[in-house]
C-alpha cells in the first residue's frame, strides 16, 4: 500500500488544516489557556467545534452515531493538532476512549459515546502507575463486591484526568501484578465516590492528575468488555494512543521545522541570510529527511491498524506502532532541539513559539511510552 493519503484523505487534510490553524492556533488556544491558568488546560468551546465538524466521532462506528473512519483519518487531525500545539482531549477521548468503548456492551456504549460524539463528554485514560509508561504491570485492584466491583489503587499522569467526565481505568481483577491475564477495563464516572485527584500542570502547560481510588463501588454496567480478559482490549487502546501520539509528534516536528526554516530565510547575519550558509542548509535537509521517514513509519502503522476491520491488533501492527512511536519521538526531539539552536538566543524567550514546541514534545514523548520503551519493544517483538 502506498505511504501517502488517498484523495478523500487529502480532502479531509485540507479541511482540518485550515480549521485547526485558525481556531486551534497557539495564540487562540495554548497561550490563552496557559496565561489564564485554566485548570482544564484546554477549551471546551473548541471541543464542541470539533464535534460540529464530526471529528469527535471519527473513530466511532456509524451504528453508534459516528463516522466510522480509521486511524489514518484520526492521524490527519492529530498532525494538525501537533503543528499548532492545540490543547485538546482529541487523543484521549476521540481516539483512545472510543477504541475502548467500542469493545463494550450496548449499555456502556450507549452511556458514553453519544456525549463524546456531541463534544460534551471528555474522557481520560488511567493506565500508568508511575512516572514512566509500563502497562505490563498493573497493581490497581478491582475486587468483586455484590453485583459489581470495589476499586482501590492509584494511577499517575492521567492526562485531562481531573476535568474528564469518565475515566477509562485498567485494573487487576485477578492474578498477580505482572500477569498478562486478569485485567479488566472500567468506565468510571467522574462523580464516583472515593475518586480523588491531585492535579499537576505538565511542562507543556497541559493538565494531568494523580488519581486515587479508595474502595470505589462500581456496578456491573461500568465494565468494558470481558472481566479478566481485558488485556487484548487494552492492547487496542494503547496501540491507538501510541500511533496517535506519534502522528501528533510528527506534527510537532513539522511545525518546529517550518518555523525554523522560515527563520533561516529571514534572519541576516554577517551580511547574509543565515539560511545561505551551507552548514545550516545541511542541518535543515537532514531534519527534513528524518521527518519524511517518521511520517512514513506513522502512516504504515496506521494502515496496519486500519487493515483489520474487527479492530484486532496484528503482531505486525504492534511492531510498526512501536517503530512509529520511537521514530517520531526521536525526530520530534531532533526538530525541537535544532529549532531552538538555529533560532539562537531568541529561541529561549517566551515571545517566540519555538520553545513551546520543545515543551510539548517533552510531554508527548512520555505519553504512552518514550523512544527507549518503544525501541526495546521493537527488539523484543523482533525476537532479539
Ligand atoms: C504523559 C506524561 C507527562 C509527563 N510530564 C511531566 C512533566 O511535565 N514534568 C515532569 O517533571 N515530569 C513529567 N512526567 C514524568 C517524567 O517523565 C518522569 O518523572 C521522568 O522521566 C523521570 O525522570 P528520571 O530521570 O527520574 O527517570 P528516567 O526518565 O527513567 O531517566 C532515567 C535515566 O537514567 C537512565 N538509566 C536508568 N537506569 C540506568 C542505569 N542503571 N545505568 C545508566 N543509566 C540508567 C535511563 O536510560 C534514563 O536516561 C510525565 C510523565 C508522563 C507519563
Coordinates of C-alpha atoms and ligand atoms in Angstrom, one line a residue:
X1 CA 0.0 0.0 0.0
X2 CA 1.5 3.4 -0.9
X3 CA 2.6 5.5 2.1
X4 CA 0.6 8.6 1.2
X5 CA -3.0 9.8 1.6
X6 CA -5.9 8.9 -0.8
X7 CA -7.9 11.7 -2.5
X8 CA -10.6 11.6 0.2
X9 CA -8.0 11.7 3.0
X10 CA -6.2 14.7 1.3
X11 CA -9.6 16.5 1.2
X12 CA -10.0 15.9 4.9
X13 CA -6.5 17.1 5.5
X14 CA -7.3 20.3 3.6
X15 CA -10.4 20.9 5.7
X16 CA -8.8 20.3 9.1
X17 CA -5.6 22.1 8.3
X18 CA -7.4 25.4 7.8
X19 CA -9.8 24.9 10.7
X20 CA -7.1 23.9 13.3
X21 CA -4.6 26.5 12.1
X22 CA -7.2 29.1 12.6
X23 CA -9.3 28.2 15.7
X24 CA -6.7 26.0 17.3
X25 CA -3.7 28.3 16.9
X26 CA -1.1 28.8 19.6
X27 CA -2.3 32.4 20.2
X28 CA -6.0 31.4 20.4
X29 CA -5.6 28.3 22.5
X30 CA -2.3 27.3 24.1
X31 CA -1.2 30.8 25.2
X32 CA -4.7 31.8 26.1
X33 CA -5.4 28.9 28.5
X34 CA -1.9 28.9 29.9
X35 CA -2.0 32.7 30.6
X36 CA -5.4 32.4 32.2
X37 CA -4.1 29.5 34.3
X38 CA -7.1 27.4 33.1
X39 CA -7.5 24.3 35.3
X40 CA -8.7 22.2 32.3
X41 CA -5.8 23.2 30.1
X42 CA -8.0 23.2 27.0
X43 CA -11.0 25.0 25.7
X44 CA -14.4 23.2 25.8
X45 CA -15.8 25.5 23.1
X46 CA -13.2 24.3 20.6
X47 CA -14.1 20.7 21.6
X48 CA -17.7 21.4 20.7
X49 CA -16.5 22.9 17.4
X50 CA -14.6 19.6 16.8
X51 CA -17.9 17.9 17.3
X52 CA -19.7 20.1 14.8
X53 CA -17.1 19.1 12.2
X54 CA -17.7 15.4 13.1
X55 CA -14.2 15.0 14.4
X56 CA -15.1 13.8 17.9
X57 CA -16.9 10.8 16.4
X58 CA -14.4 9.9 13.7
X59 CA -13.5 6.5 15.2
X60 CA -17.0 5.8 16.4
X61 CA -18.9 3.2 14.4
X62 CA -21.7 4.6 12.2
X63 CA -24.2 2.4 14.1
X64 CA -23.2 4.3 17.3
X65 CA -23.6 7.7 15.7
X66 CA -20.0 8.3 14.5
X67 CA -18.3 8.5 11.1
X68 CA -16.7 5.0 11.2
X69 CA -13.3 6.3 10.0
X70 CA -9.9 4.9 10.8
X71 CA -6.5 5.7 12.4
X72 CA -5.2 7.4 9.2
X73 CA -8.0 9.9 9.3
X74 CA -7.6 10.5 13.1
X75 CA -3.9 10.9 12.4
X76 CA -4.6 13.7 9.9
X77 CA -6.3 15.6 12.7
X78 CA -3.6 14.8 15.2
X79 CA -0.8 16.0 12.9
X80 CA -2.5 19.4 12.7
X81 CA -3.1 19.4 16.5
X82 CA 0.7 18.8 16.8
X83 CA 1.6 21.6 14.3
X84 CA -0.5 24.1 16.2
X85 CA 0.2 22.8 19.7
X86 CA -3.6 22.8 20.1
X87 CA -4.5 21.7 23.7
X88 CA -7.3 19.2 23.1
X89 CA -8.8 16.0 24.5
X90 CA -9.0 14.6 21.0
X91 CA -6.3 11.9 21.5
X92 CA -7.5 10.7 24.9
X93 CA -11.2 10.9 24.1
X94 CA -11.9 10.7 20.4
X95 CA -9.1 8.1 19.8
X96 CA -8.4 6.1 22.9
X97 CA -11.6 6.2 24.9
X98 CA -13.7 5.5 21.8
X99 CA -11.5 2.5 21.0
X100 CA -12.0 1.2 24.5
X101 CA -15.8 1.8 24.5
X102 CA -16.2 0.1 21.1
X103 CA -15.3 -3.1 22.9
X104 CA -18.1 -2.6 25.5
X105 CA -21.8 -3.6 25.8
X106 CA -24.7 -1.7 24.3
X107 CA -25.2 -0.2 27.8
X108 CA -21.7 1.1 28.2
X109 CA -21.5 2.4 24.6
X110 CA -25.0 4.0 24.9
X111 CA -24.0 5.7 28.2
X112 CA -20.8 7.4 26.9
X113 CA -20.5 7.5 23.2
X114 CA -23.3 10.0 22.4
X115 CA -21.7 12.6 24.7
X116 CA -18.3 12.1 23.1
X117 CA -19.8 12.4 19.6
X118 CA -21.7 15.6 20.6
X119 CA -18.5 17.2 22.1
X120 CA -20.0 17.3 25.6
X121 CA -18.1 14.5 27.2
X122 CA -14.3 14.3 27.8
X123 CA -12.6 11.0 28.7
X124 CA -9.2 10.3 30.3
X125 CA -7.1 7.1 30.1
X126 CA -6.0 5.8 33.5
X127 CA -3.4 3.1 32.8
X128 CA 0.0 4.2 34.1
X129 CA 1.1 3.8 37.7
X130 CA 4.3 5.7 38.0
X131 CA 6.2 8.4 36.1
X132 CA 7.2 6.1 33.3
X133 CA 4.8 4.1 31.0
X134 CA 4.8 0.4 32.0
X135 CA 1.4 -1.1 31.3
X136 CA 2.8 -4.6 31.6
X137 CA 2.4 -4.2 35.4
X138 CA -1.0 -3.2 36.8
X139 CA -1.5 -3.2 40.6
X140 CA -4.7 -1.2 40.8
X141 CA -7.3 -3.8 42.1
X142 CA -11.0 -4.2 41.5
X143 CA -12.4 -6.9 43.7
X144 CA -15.9 -8.5 43.3
X145 CA -18.3 -6.9 45.7
X146 CA -22.1 -7.6 45.5
X147 CA -23.2 -7.3 41.8
X148 CA -20.2 -5.2 40.9
X149 CA -16.6 -4.4 42.0
X150 CA -14.7 -2.3 44.6
X151 CA -11.8 -0.5 43.0
X152 CA -8.7 0.5 45.0
X153 CA -5.3 1.8 44.0
X154 CA -3.7 4.8 42.2
X155 CA -2.9 6.0 38.6
X156 CA -0.3 8.6 37.6
X157 CA 0.0 11.2 34.9
X158 CA -3.6 10.8 33.8
X159 CA -3.8 13.4 31.1
X160 CA -7.0 15.6 31.5
X161 CA -7.9 13.3 34.5
X162 CA -9.5 15.9 36.7
X163 CA -11.6 17.5 34.0
X164 CA -12.8 14.2 32.4
X165 CA -16.4 13.1 32.8
X166 CA -15.3 9.4 32.6
X167 CA -12.0 7.6 33.4
X168 CA -11.2 4.5 31.4
X169 CA -9.4 2.5 34.1
X170 CA -7.3 -0.7 33.6
X171 CA -7.5 -2.6 36.8
X172 CA -6.5 -6.1 38.0
X173 CA -9.4 -8.3 38.8
X174 CA -7.3 -11.5 39.3
X175 CA -3.8 -12.8 39.4
X176 CA -0.6 -11.0 40.3
X177 CA 0.8 -7.6 39.3
X178 CA 2.7 -8.6 36.2
X179 CA 0.3 -11.3 34.8
X180 CA -0.8 -10.8 31.2
X181 CA -4.3 -12.0 32.2
X182 CA -6.6 -10.9 35.0
X183 CA -7.1 -7.3 33.6
X184 CA -10.5 -5.6 33.3
X185 CA -11.3 -2.2 31.8
X186 CA -13.8 0.0 33.6
X187 CA -15.6 3.2 32.6
X188 CA -15.5 5.1 36.0
X189 CA -17.8 8.2 36.1
X190 CA -16.2 11.4 37.4
X191 CA -18.6 11.6 40.4
X192 CA -18.0 8.1 41.7
X193 CA -17.5 8.3 45.4
X194 CA -13.9 7.6 46.5
X195 CA -12.2 9.0 43.4
X196 CA -9.8 11.9 44.3
X197 CA -7.4 13.9 42.0
X198 CA -4.1 15.6 42.7
X199 CA -3.8 17.8 39.7
X200 CA -0.5 18.8 38.1
X201 CA 0.4 21.2 35.3
X202 CA 2.9 19.5 33.0
X203 CA 5.9 21.2 31.3
X204 CA 3.8 22.0 28.2
X205 CA 1.1 23.7 30.3
X206 CA -1.4 20.8 29.9
X207 CA -3.1 19.3 33.0
X208 CA -2.8 15.8 34.3
X209 CA -3.7 14.2 37.6
X210 CA -2.6 11.6 40.0
X211 CA -5.8 9.7 40.8
X212 CA -6.6 7.7 43.9
X213 CA -9.3 5.1 44.1
X214 CA -10.4 4.5 47.6
X215 CA -12.8 1.5 47.7
X216 CA -14.8 2.9 44.8
X217 CA -18.0 1.0 44.4
X218 CA -18.6 0.2 40.7
X219 CA -21.7 -1.5 39.3
X220 CA -21.6 -4.2 36.6
X221 CA -22.5 -1.5 34.0
X222 CA -19.1 0.1 34.3
X223 CA -17.3 -3.0 33.0
X224 CA -16.0 -2.6 29.4
X225 CA -15.6 -6.0 27.6
X226 CA -14.7 -9.2 29.4
X227 CA -13.9 -9.5 33.1
X228 CA -10.3 -10.7 33.5
X229 CA -9.9 -10.7 29.7
X230 CA -9.2 -7.0 29.1
X231 CA -5.6 -7.2 28.1
X232 CA -6.4 -7.6 24.4
X233 CA -8.8 -4.6 24.5
X234 CA -6.2 -2.6 26.5
X235 CA -3.7 -3.5 23.7
X236 CA -6.0 -1.9 21.1
X237 CA -6.4 1.2 23.3
X238 CA -2.6 1.5 23.7
X239 CA -2.0 0.9 20.0
X240 CA -4.5 3.7 19.1
X241 CA -2.9 6.1 21.6
X242 CA 0.7 5.3 20.6
X243 CA 0.1 5.7 16.9
X244 CA -2.0 8.8 17.6
X245 CA 0.8 10.3 19.8
X246 CA 3.3 9.5 17.0
X247 CA 1.2 11.4 14.5
X248 CA 0.9 14.3 16.8
X249 CA 4.7 14.2 17.4
X250 CA 5.2 14.3 13.6
X251 CA 3.0 17.4 13.6
X252 CA 5.1 19.0 16.4
X253 CA 8.3 18.2 14.4
X254 CA 6.8 19.6 11.2
X255 CA 5.6 22.8 12.9
X256 CA 9.0 23.3 14.6
X257 CA 10.9 22.6 11.3
X258 CA 8.7 25.0 9.3
X259 CA 9.2 27.8 11.8
X260 CA 12.9 27.2 11.8
X261 CA 13.3 27.1 8.0
X262 CA 11.3 30.4 7.8
X263 CA 13.6 31.9 10.3
X264 CA 16.7 30.8 8.3
X265 CA 15.2 32.7 5.3
X266 CA 14.6 35.9 7.3
X267 CA 17.5 36.3 9.8
X268 CA 20.6 38.2 8.4
X269 CA 24.0 37.9 10.0
X270 CA 27.4 38.7 8.6
X271 CA 25.7 40.5 5.7
X272 CA 23.8 37.3 4.6
X273 CA 20.7 35.4 5.3
X274 CA 21.8 32.7 7.7
X275 CA 20.0 30.1 5.5
X276 CA 22.6 30.8 2.9
X277 CA 25.3 29.1 5.0
X278 CA 25.8 25.5 3.9
X279 CA 26.2 24.2 7.4
X280 CA 22.7 25.3 8.3
X281 CA 21.3 24.0 5.0
X282 CA 22.8 20.6 5.7
X283 CA 21.1 20.5 9.2
X284 CA 17.8 21.6 7.7
X285 CA 18.0 18.9 4.9
X286 CA 18.9 16.2 7.5
X287 CA 15.9 17.2 9.6
X288 CA 13.6 17.2 6.5
X289 CA 14.7 13.7 5.5
X290 CA 14.3 12.3 9.0
X291 CA 10.8 13.8 9.3
X292 CA 9.8 12.1 6.0
X293 CA 10.9 8.7 7.4
X294 CA 8.9 9.3 10.6
X295 CA 5.8 10.2 8.6
X296 CA 6.2 7.1 6.5
X297 CA 6.5 4.9 9.7
X298 CA 3.4 6.6 11.2
X299 CA 1.2 6.0 8.1
X300 CA 2.4 2.4 7.8
X301 CA 1.4 1.7 11.4
X302 CA -2.0 3.5 10.9
X303 CA -2.6 1.4 7.7
X304 CA -1.9 -1.8 9.6
X305 CA -4.2 -0.9 12.4
X306 CA -7.0 0.0 9.9
X307 CA -6.5 -3.2 7.9
X308 CA -8.2 -5.3 10.5
X309 CA -11.8 -4.4 10.2
X310 CA -12.6 -6.0 13.6
X311 CA -10.1 -3.7 15.4
X312 CA -7.8 -6.6 16.5
X313 CA -4.1 -5.5 16.5
X314 CA -1.9 -7.9 14.5
X315 CA 1.7 -8.6 15.6
X316 CA 3.0 -6.7 12.6
X317 CA 0.8 -3.7 13.5
X318 CA 2.1 -3.8 17.1
X319 CA 5.7 -3.8 15.8
X320 CA 5.0 -0.9 13.4
X321 CA 3.2 1.1 16.1
X322 CA 6.3 0.9 18.3
X323 CA 8.6 1.7 15.3
X324 CA 6.4 4.8 14.6
X325 CA 6.3 6.0 18.2
X326 CA 10.1 5.5 18.6
X327 CA 11.0 7.2 15.3
X328 CA 8.5 10.1 15.6
X329 CA 9.8 10.6 19.2
X330 CA 13.4 10.8 18.1
X331 CA 12.7 13.0 15.1
X332 CA 10.5 15.4 17.1
X333 CA 13.3 15.6 19.7
X334 CA 15.7 16.5 16.9
X335 CA 13.3 19.0 15.4
X336 CA 12.8 21.0 18.6
X337 CA 16.4 20.9 19.5
X338 CA 17.5 22.1 16.1
X339 CA 14.7 24.7 16.2
X340 CA 15.9 26.2 19.4
X341 CA 19.6 26.1 18.4
X342 CA 19.0 27.7 15.0
X343 CA 16.9 30.4 16.4
X344 CA 19.9 31.3 18.6
X345 CA 19.2 33.3 21.8
X346 CA 15.6 34.2 20.9
X347 CA 14.7 30.6 20.9
X348 CA 14.8 30.7 24.7
X349 CA 12.3 33.5 25.0
X350 CA 8.6 33.2 25.6
X351 CA 7.9 35.7 22.9
X352 CA 8.8 33.2 20.2
X353 CA 6.8 30.0 19.9
X354 CA 9.7 27.7 19.1
X355 CA 10.3 26.9 22.8
X356 CA 6.7 25.9 23.2
X357 CA 7.3 23.2 20.7
X358 CA 10.2 21.9 22.8
X359 CA 7.9 21.7 25.9
X360 CA 5.1 20.0 24.1
X361 CA 7.5 17.4 22.6
X362 CA 8.8 16.6 26.1
X363 CA 5.3 15.7 27.4
X364 CA 4.3 13.8 24.3
X365 CA 7.5 11.9 24.4
X366 CA 6.5 10.4 27.7
X367 CA 2.8 9.8 26.7
X368 CA 2.3 6.1 26.0
X369 CA 6.0 5.2 26.2
X370 CA 9.1 7.1 25.2
X371 CA 11.5 6.2 22.4
X372 CA 13.6 4.0 24.8
X373 CA 10.5 2.0 25.7
X374 CA 9.4 1.5 22.1
X375 CA 12.9 0.7 20.8
X376 CA 13.1 -2.0 23.5
X377 CA 9.6 -3.3 22.4
X378 CA 10.7 -3.4 18.8
X379 CA 13.7 -5.5 19.8
X380 CA 11.5 -7.9 21.8
X381 CA 8.8 -8.2 19.2
X382 CA 11.6 -8.9 16.6
X383 CA 12.9 -11.8 18.8
X384 CA 16.2 -10.1 19.9
Ligands
LIG1 C1 2.4 11.8 30.0 C2 3.5 12.2 31.0 C3 3.8 13.5 31.1 C4 4.8 13.9 32.0 N1 5.1 15.2 32.1 C5 6.0 15.6 33.1 C6 6.2 17.0 33.3 O1 5.7 17.8 32.6 N2 7.1 17.3 34.3 C7 7.8 16.4 35.0 O2 8.6 16.8 35.9 N3 7.6 15.1 34.8 C8 6.7 14.7 33.9 N4 6.4 13.4 33.7 C9 7.2 12.4 34.4 C10 8.6 12.3 33.9 O3 8.6 11.7 32.6 C11 9.4 11.3 34.7 O4 9.2 11.7 36.1 C12 10.8 11.5 34.4 O5 11.1 11.0 33.1 C13 11.6 10.7 35.4 O6 12.9 11.1 35.2 P1 14.1 10.3 35.8 O7 15.3 11.0 35.3 O8 13.8 10.2 37.3 O9 13.9 8.9 35.2 P2 14.0 8.4 33.7 O10 13.3 9.3 32.8 O11 13.7 7.0 33.8 O12 15.5 8.6 33.3 C14 16.5 7.8 33.9 C15 17.6 7.9 33.0 O13 18.6 7.2 33.5 C16 19.0 6.2 32.6 N5 19.2 5.0 33.4 C17 18.3 4.3 34.1 N6 18.9 3.2 34.7 C18 20.2 3.3 34.4 C19 21.4 2.6 34.7 N7 21.3 1.5 35.5 N8 22.6 2.9 34.2 C20 22.6 4.0 33.4 N9 21.6 4.8 33.1 C21 20.4 4.4 33.6 C22 17.9 6.0 31.7 O14 18.3 5.5 30.4 C23 17.4 7.4 31.6 O15 18.1 8.1 30.7 C24 5.5 12.9 32.7 C25 5.2 11.6 32.6 C26 4.1 11.2 31.7 C27 3.8 9.8 31.6

